[in-house]
Amino acid sequence: MKTRVLALLVILALLVTVAAQCSAPATEAPKATEAPKATEAPKATEAPAATEAPKATEAPKATEAPAATEAPKATEAPKATEAPAATEAPKATEAPKATEAPAATEAAKADKPAVYKVGFVNHLTGDGAVYGQSMKNGTELAVDIINATGGIGGVPVEVIYEDDRLVAADAQTAFLKLVESDKVPVILGSSSSTVSLSICPKAQEKKVVQVSQVSTAPSLKDCGKYFFSVMASDTAQGPEWVKVAEALGVKEAAVMYINNDYGIGVKDTFVAAFEKAGGKLLIVQPFELGAKDFRTEILKVKDTNPKVTFIVDHVPEASIIFKQSAELGFKTQWVTDVSIVAAEVPELAGKEAVEGIIGLRAGSSQTPEYKAFRDAFMKKFNKEPTIWADFAYDAMMLVAKAIEKGGYTSDGIQKALFEVAETYVGPSGAKKFDEYGISQGSYEWMTIKDGQWVLYEK
Amino acid sequence: MLRYAVSGRTSVSIFAQLLVNGLIAGGTYALAAVGYSMVYGALKFINFAHGSVAMVGAYTAFVLVAFLKLPVIVAFLAAMALTAVLGVFVERVAYRPLRRAPKLASLTTAIAVSFVLDASVMILMGADIRTFSLTGMSSFQLGPVFVTPVQAAIVATSLVFMVALYWLLTRTKLGKAIRAVADGVNLAEISGINTNLVISSVFAIGSALAAAAGALIGMDTNLQPTMGFIITVKAFAAVVLGGLGNVWGAVVGAFVIGIAENLGVWYIPPVWKDSIAYGILILVLFFRPAGIFGKKEEGQATVL
């Protein structure tokens, strides 16, 4: 009898855990901006773009000894921004020297600790590890480059990495540890919008600047003045999918979406835009985060014979869905959201299962800034840049520039972030913040060819 | 939403595919559930580390295939053997010292063991998702049903191991000893049975089967250090449904849950998938509090 009671108690406990698992997880939502902006923004900022990229690495030098900048730049900076450095170097040293450098030196001199500590909270383990580890890669690369080129006004940067396992409560604990014990005025992270949102009120309360790399839920804009995100917050992925449908010449399509805030958001905007454009949806099929068996869901979609299937998902689940679809003989043209354009997908799903799928990618892989970043990343990690590492890199670079300009205090950084982002263009694009501290962005279309993501030729 | 959610027709071919998918899922649950159930039968405690042991088995097989380049079958059997050793070790270190303590103590230790195992694998192998990348695994068609070699192996392996286990429990001396211990440790001891050895064997067999389940799930989908939790959850449901401590109940429970989940998701949104398993469980417990094959009173749970 006692055993039975115990067993039932355990069941209850399990149910609660399962429910918590289901409701809490991942909602990071990489979304770039509206398409029009995509084409306009880069054009408008092209010139400053070129000048800004090198500045990211040089500015610290420039403040101390402009003459000395040249030598180290030749040896170290190229790692980061080879292409731009070579072509735009003169401009880079001129502009900042005249306008920003003096201000920066004053601010930095005010109080100079031995090291500038920056906090980092992300999903280093658990279901979101693909994204968290990638954010860590991008941040590490940025720190290497900052410190190799003299740190921030001579002071090196140290990032303290904390894991939130894609769990809101863990993120709050990690945040408090960073703020109370390490006394950081600024933290990077998290990736998932849900997790970022859970830290945000605490960050406002403690007056700590929070710079998320890829959180994009629209509700983040109401978070408060200490919140920033370097990935665009909008719902433009749906309309972008409609463009893909038009390019593919289809009027009928199926949709599969991961059942969390992010998936529902993208699905809703697509359904609305697609139906408005005269499209017909054959089926709109949800599936669950963290599941491993999607065969029934796939069969339901297969049963409607869609020529094109749009899917919004995360890497672990998407890989299984592509694999199981191939196993079940489901042939369709997959079109994915931005979270799936990662090298892990062909590795995990198997090359044959994902050959020819189309995916949206946030930012552009064709800019000189991205190409220089890619070279530096490959040199350090010996592999292609992991998903959104360029966004993590830019977040760290912006924070470094803001510390230099505004000083090592929350309010200094908060103010300076707006100013330094005004003209900054990094590997993930132009990062100018709107009034809510959110950057803009664009997409490009990618496809998998021989197991590699490459640009899609329309 | 709802207007797309219900598909108009359910043809025979789709029903067949759903049924097969349910058998595949049930096969993995069954392999995991049997070990779980044997441990309960022998020690009367719920081994919450069982899923994590399965996860370690999956990673062991993965390391043997990916890094030591062993053939898949060899790696699979070696992983079962190595995980059996791990199971015995865990019992010796974490459970045996607490054998006379209240069952809640062992239960807590089991949860701790699962955390230790998950964290160890995470440190050793990283948190990344891994995959076996088996080649030549494209599916073949049996009538209207698509099956991959791994999926066929899942069903075949679970059936073969169930038969082997039946033979072991009913026809061998060790099997008799295991059943005797399950009936009552003290009585078995008085009868001259080396209960420590028997309990170690139970953990060895259970862990080996868990490793088989983990490795097959890993080959069918992918590997993550956190994959143990969901295995524990499903196996637990199967075991309680079938009757705690009853091996055949666990097998039946596993297949019932696997099939019900796959058929159920055809008609209802997948968010309810895990609720299906636990919904059935609660319904059955209403009418048969000890599970489908369970004995009524505590202490009477037997392995067979």
PDB file of N, CA and C in Angstrom, chain A residues 249-295:
ATOM      1  N   GLY A 249       7.147  29.246 -57.099  1.00  0.00           N
ATOM      2  CA  GLY A 249       5.931  29.142 -57.906  1.00  0.00           C
ATOM      3  C   GLY A 249       4.881  28.216 -57.316  1.00  0.00           C
ATOM      4  N   VAL A 250       4.722  28.225 -55.977  1.00  0.00           N
ATOM      5  CA  VAL A 250       3.699  27.366 -55.377  1.00  0.00           C
ATOM      6  C   VAL A 250       2.599  28.187 -54.721  1.00  0.00           C
ATOM      7  N   LYS A 251       1.382  27.696 -54.866  1.00  0.00           N
ATOM      8  CA  LYS A 251       0.218  28.346 -54.253  1.00  0.00           C
ATOM      9  C   LYS A 251      -0.289  27.532 -53.071  1.00  0.00           C
ATOM     10  N   GLU A 252       0.195  26.283 -52.971  1.00  0.00           N
ATOM     11  CA  GLU A 252      -0.228  25.405 -51.881  1.00  0.00           C
ATOM     12  C   GLU A 252       1.010  24.951 -51.121  1.00  0.00           C
ATOM     13  N   ALA A 253       0.899  24.926 -49.802  1.00  0.00           N
ATOM     14  CA  ALA A 253       2.058  24.505 -49.019  1.00  0.00           C
ATOM     15  C   ALA A 253       1.601  23.974 -47.669  1.00  0.00           C
ATOM     16  N   ALA A 254       2.508  23.225 -47.029  1.00  0.00           N
ATOM     17  CA  ALA A 254       2.261  22.752 -45.666  1.00  0.00           C
ATOM     18  C   ALA A 254       3.179  23.514 -44.717  1.00  0.00           C
ATOM     19  N   VAL A 255       2.791  23.569 -43.447  1.00  0.00           N
ATOM     20  CA  VAL A 255       3.614  24.230 -42.440  1.00  0.00           C
ATOM     21  C   VAL A 255       3.789  23.292 -41.252  1.00  0.00           C
ATOM     22  N   MET A 256       5.028  23.183 -40.770  1.00  0.00           N
ATOM     23  CA  MET A 256       5.279  22.489 -39.509  1.00  0.00           C
ATOM     24  C   MET A 256       5.962  23.483 -38.579  1.00  0.00           C
ATOM     25  N   TYR A 257       5.512  23.543 -37.338  1.00  0.00           N
ATOM     26  CA  TYR A 257       6.139  24.506 -36.425  1.00  0.00           C
ATOM     27  C   TYR A 257       6.354  23.926 -35.046  1.00  0.00           C
ATOM     28  N   ILE A 258       7.437  24.376 -34.419  1.00  0.00           N
ATOM     29  CA  ILE A 258       7.736  23.935 -33.058  1.00  0.00           C
ATOM     30  C   ILE A 258       6.813  24.700 -32.120  1.00  0.00           C
ATOM     31  N   ASN A 259       6.234  23.969 -31.185  1.00  0.00           N
ATOM     32  CA  ASN A 259       5.165  24.546 -30.375  1.00  0.00           C
ATOM     33  C   ASN A 259       5.722  25.354 -29.200  1.00  0.00           C
ATOM     34  N   ASN A 260       6.381  26.485 -29.520  1.00  0.00           N
ATOM     35  CA  ASN A 260       6.774  27.429 -28.469  1.00  0.00           C
ATOM     36  C   ASN A 260       6.553  28.845 -29.012  1.00  0.00           C
ATOM     37  N   ASP A 261       6.837  29.854 -28.186  1.00  0.00           N
ATOM     38  CA  ASP A 261       6.539  31.238 -28.583  1.00  0.00           C
ATOM     39  C   ASP A 261       7.138  31.584 -29.937  1.00  0.00           C
ATOM     40  N   TYR A 262       8.375  31.144 -30.122  1.00  0.00           N
ATOM     41  CA  TYR A 262       9.059  31.474 -31.368  1.00  0.00           C
ATOM     42  C   TYR A 262       8.375  30.835 -32.573  1.00  0.00           C
ATOM     43  N   GLY A 263       8.161  29.512 -32.476  1.00  0.00           N
ATOM     44  CA  GLY A 263       7.559  28.786 -33.590  1.00  0.00           C
ATOM     45  C   GLY A 263       6.171  29.309 -33.926  1.00  0.00           C
ATOM     46  N   ILE A 264       5.369  29.545 -32.892  1.00  0.00           N
ATOM     47  CA  ILE A 264       4.009  30.031 -33.109  1.00  0.00           C
ATOM     48  C   ILE A 264       4.046  31.410 -33.764  1.00  0.00           C
ATOM     49  N   GLY A 265       4.977  32.264 -33.312  1.00  0.00           N
ATOM     50  CA  GLY A 265       5.089  33.619 -33.870  1.00  0.00           C
ATOM     51  C   GLY A 265       5.383  33.595 -35.362  1.00  0.00           C
ATOM     52  N   VAL A 266       6.381  32.810 -35.752  1.00  0.00           N
ATOM     53  CA  VAL A 266       6.750  32.747 -37.167  1.00  0.00           C
ATOM     54  C   VAL A 266       5.619  32.115 -37.972  1.00  0.00           C
ATOM     55  N   LYS A 267       5.041  31.042 -37.433  1.00  0.00           N
ATOM     56  CA  LYS A 267       3.939  30.364 -38.123  1.00  0.00           C
ATOM     57  C   LYS A 267       2.776  31.333 -38.368  1.00  0.00           C
ATOM     58  N   ASP A 268       2.397  32.077 -37.330  1.00  0.00           N
ATOM     59  CA  ASP A 268       1.255  32.993 -37.463  1.00  0.00           C
ATOM     60  C   ASP A 268       1.485  34.050 -38.536  1.00  0.00           C
ATOM     61  N   THR A 269       2.684  34.649 -38.540  1.00  0.00           N
ATOM     62  CA  THR A 269       2.930  35.690 -39.539  1.00  0.00           C
ATOM     63  C   THR A 269       2.944  35.097 -40.940  1.00  0.00           C
ATOM     64  N   PHE A 270       3.473  33.867 -41.057  1.00  0.00           N
ATOM     65  CA  PHE A 270       3.501  33.257 -42.384  1.00  0.00           C
ATOM     66  C   PHE A 270       2.089  32.918 -42.855  1.00  0.00           C
ATOM     67  N   VAL A 271       1.310  32.297 -41.992  1.00  0.00           N
ATOM     68  CA  VAL A 271      -0.055  31.907 -42.372  1.00  0.00           C
ATOM     69  C   VAL A 271      -0.828  33.142 -42.839  1.00  0.00           C
ATOM     70  N   ALA A 272      -0.710  34.229 -42.084  1.00  0.00           N
ATOM     71  CA  ALA A 272      -1.430  35.453 -42.452  1.00  0.00           C
ATOM     72  C   ALA A 272      -0.950  35.984 -43.795  1.00  0.00           C
ATOM     73  N   ALA A 273       0.367  36.074 -43.961  1.00  0.00           N
ATOM     74  CA  ALA A 273       0.916  36.660 -45.191  1.00  0.00           C
ATOM     75  C   ALA A 273       0.647  35.770 -46.402  1.00  0.00           C
ATOM     76  N   PHE A 274       0.746  34.459 -46.194  1.00  0.00           N
ATOM     77  CA  PHE A 274       0.583  33.524 -47.303  1.00  0.00           C
ATOM     78  C   PHE A 274      -0.864  33.511 -47.787  1.00  0.00           C
ATOM     79  N   GLU A 275      -1.807  33.514 -46.840  1.00  0.00           N
ATOM     80  CA  GLU A 275      -3.213  33.500 -47.234  1.00  0.00           C
ATOM     81  C   GLU A 275      -3.611  34.809 -47.880  1.00  0.00           C
ATOM     82  N   LYS A 276      -3.004  35.897 -47.400  1.00  0.00           N
ATOM     83  CA  LYS A 276      -3.279  37.213 -47.993  1.00  0.00           C
ATOM     84  C   LYS A 276      -2.796  37.251 -49.441  1.00  0.00           C
ATOM     85  N   ALA A 277      -1.684  36.568 -49.684  1.00  0.00           N
ATOM     86  CA  ALA A 277      -1.126  36.532 -51.040  1.00  0.00           C
ATOM     87  C   ALA A 277      -1.853  35.501 -51.906  1.00  0.00           C
ATOM     88  N   GLY A 278      -2.935  34.918 -51.387  1.00  0.00           N
ATOM     89  CA  GLY A 278      -3.721  33.974 -52.189  1.00  0.00           C
ATOM     90  C   GLY A 278      -3.257  32.537 -52.073  1.00  0.00           C
ATOM     91  N   GLY A 279      -2.396  32.258 -51.116  1.00  0.00           N
ATOM     92  CA  GLY A 279      -1.902  30.897 -50.949  1.00  0.00           C
ATOM     93  C   GLY A 279      -2.878  30.042 -50.161  1.00  0.00           C
ATOM     94  N   LYS A 280      -2.749  28.722 -50.322  1.00  0.00           N
ATOM     95  CA  LYS A 280      -3.621  27.794 -49.600  1.00  0.00           C
ATOM     96  C   LYS A 280      -2.756  26.874 -48.748  1.00  0.00           C
ATOM     97  N   LEU A 281      -3.134  26.740 -47.475  1.00  0.00           N
ATOM     98  CA  LEU A 281      -2.370  25.877 -46.583  1.00  0.00           C
ATOM     99  C   LEU A 281      -3.019  24.505 -46.517  1.00  0.00           C
ATOM    100  N   LEU A 282      -2.228  23.474 -46.796  1.00  0.00           N
ATOM    101  CA  LEU A 282      -2.763  22.113 -46.808  1.00  0.00           C
ATOM    102  C   LEU A 282      -2.891  21.580 -45.396  1.00  0.00           C
ATOM    103  N   ILE A 283      -1.918  21.903 -44.554  1.00  0.00           N
ATOM    104  CA  ILE A 283      -1.953  21.466 -43.159  1.00  0.00           C
ATOM    105  C   ILE A 283      -1.006  22.362 -42.362  1.00  0.00           C
ATOM    106  N   VAL A 284      -1.359  22.637 -41.128  1.00  0.00           N
ATOM    107  CA  VAL A 284      -0.477  23.379 -40.233  1.00  0.00           C
ATOM    108  C   VAL A 284      -0.254  22.492 -39.014  1.00  0.00           C
ATOM    109  N   GLN A 285       0.918  21.875 -38.964  1.00  0.00           N
ATOM    110  CA  GLN A 285       1.147  20.798 -37.995  1.00  0.00           C
ATOM    111  C   GLN A 285       2.158  21.209 -36.921  1.00  0.00           C
ATOM    112  N   PRO A 286       1.748  21.248 -35.664  1.00  0.00           N
ATOM    113  CA  PRO A 286       2.722  21.518 -34.600  1.00  0.00           C
ATOM    114  C   PRO A 286       3.476  20.255 -34.183  1.00  0.00           C
ATOM    115  N   PHE A 287       4.599  20.448 -33.500  1.00  0.00           N
ATOM    116  CA  PHE A 287       5.282  19.325 -32.851  1.00  0.00           C
ATOM    117  C   PHE A 287       5.996  19.882 -31.630  1.00  0.00           C
ATOM    118  N   GLU A 288       6.483  18.963 -30.783  1.00  0.00           N
ATOM    119  CA  GLU A 288       6.959  19.394 -29.468  1.00  0.00           C
ATOM    120  C   GLU A 288       8.478  19.499 -29.374  1.00  0.00           C
ATOM    121  N   LEU A 289       8.925  20.497 -28.635  1.00  0.00           N
ATOM    122  CA  LEU A 289      10.341  20.663 -28.322  1.00  0.00           C
ATOM    123  C   LEU A 289      10.834  19.469 -27.507  1.00  0.00           C
ATOM    124  N   GLY A 290      12.009  18.964 -27.860  1.00  0.00           N
ATOM    125  CA  GLY A 290      12.622  17.911 -27.054  1.00  0.00           C
ATOM    126  C   GLY A 290      12.160  16.507 -27.387  1.00  0.00           C
ATOM    127  N   ALA A 291      11.180  16.367 -28.305  1.00  0.00           N
ATOM    128  CA  ALA A 291      10.730  15.027 -28.681  1.00  0.00           C
ATOM    129  C   ALA A 291      11.747  14.396 -29.631  1.00  0.00           C
ATOM    130  N   LYS A 292      11.654  13.079 -29.776  1.00  0.00           N
ATOM    131  CA  LYS A 292      12.575  12.393 -30.684  1.00  0.00           C
ATOM    132  C   LYS A 292      11.833  11.611 -31.770  1.00  0.00           C
ATOM    133  N   ASP A 293      10.556  11.413 -31.591  1.00  0.00           N
ATOM    134  CA  ASP A 293       9.784  10.611 -32.537  1.00  0.00           C
ATOM    135  C   ASP A 293       8.709  11.503 -33.160  1.00  0.00           C
ATOM    136  N   PHE A 294       8.937  11.900 -34.407  1.00  0.00           N
ATOM    137  CA  PHE A 294       7.989  12.806 -35.074  1.00  0.00           C
ATOM    138  C   PHE A 294       7.267  12.090 -36.205  1.00  0.00           C
ATOM    139  N   ARG A 295       7.266  10.761 -36.201  1.00  0.00           N
ATOM    140  CA  ARG A 295       6.807  10.031 -37.383  1.00  0.00           C
ATOM    141  C   ARG A 295       5.327  10.273 -37.663  1.00  0.00           C
TER     142      ARG A 295
END
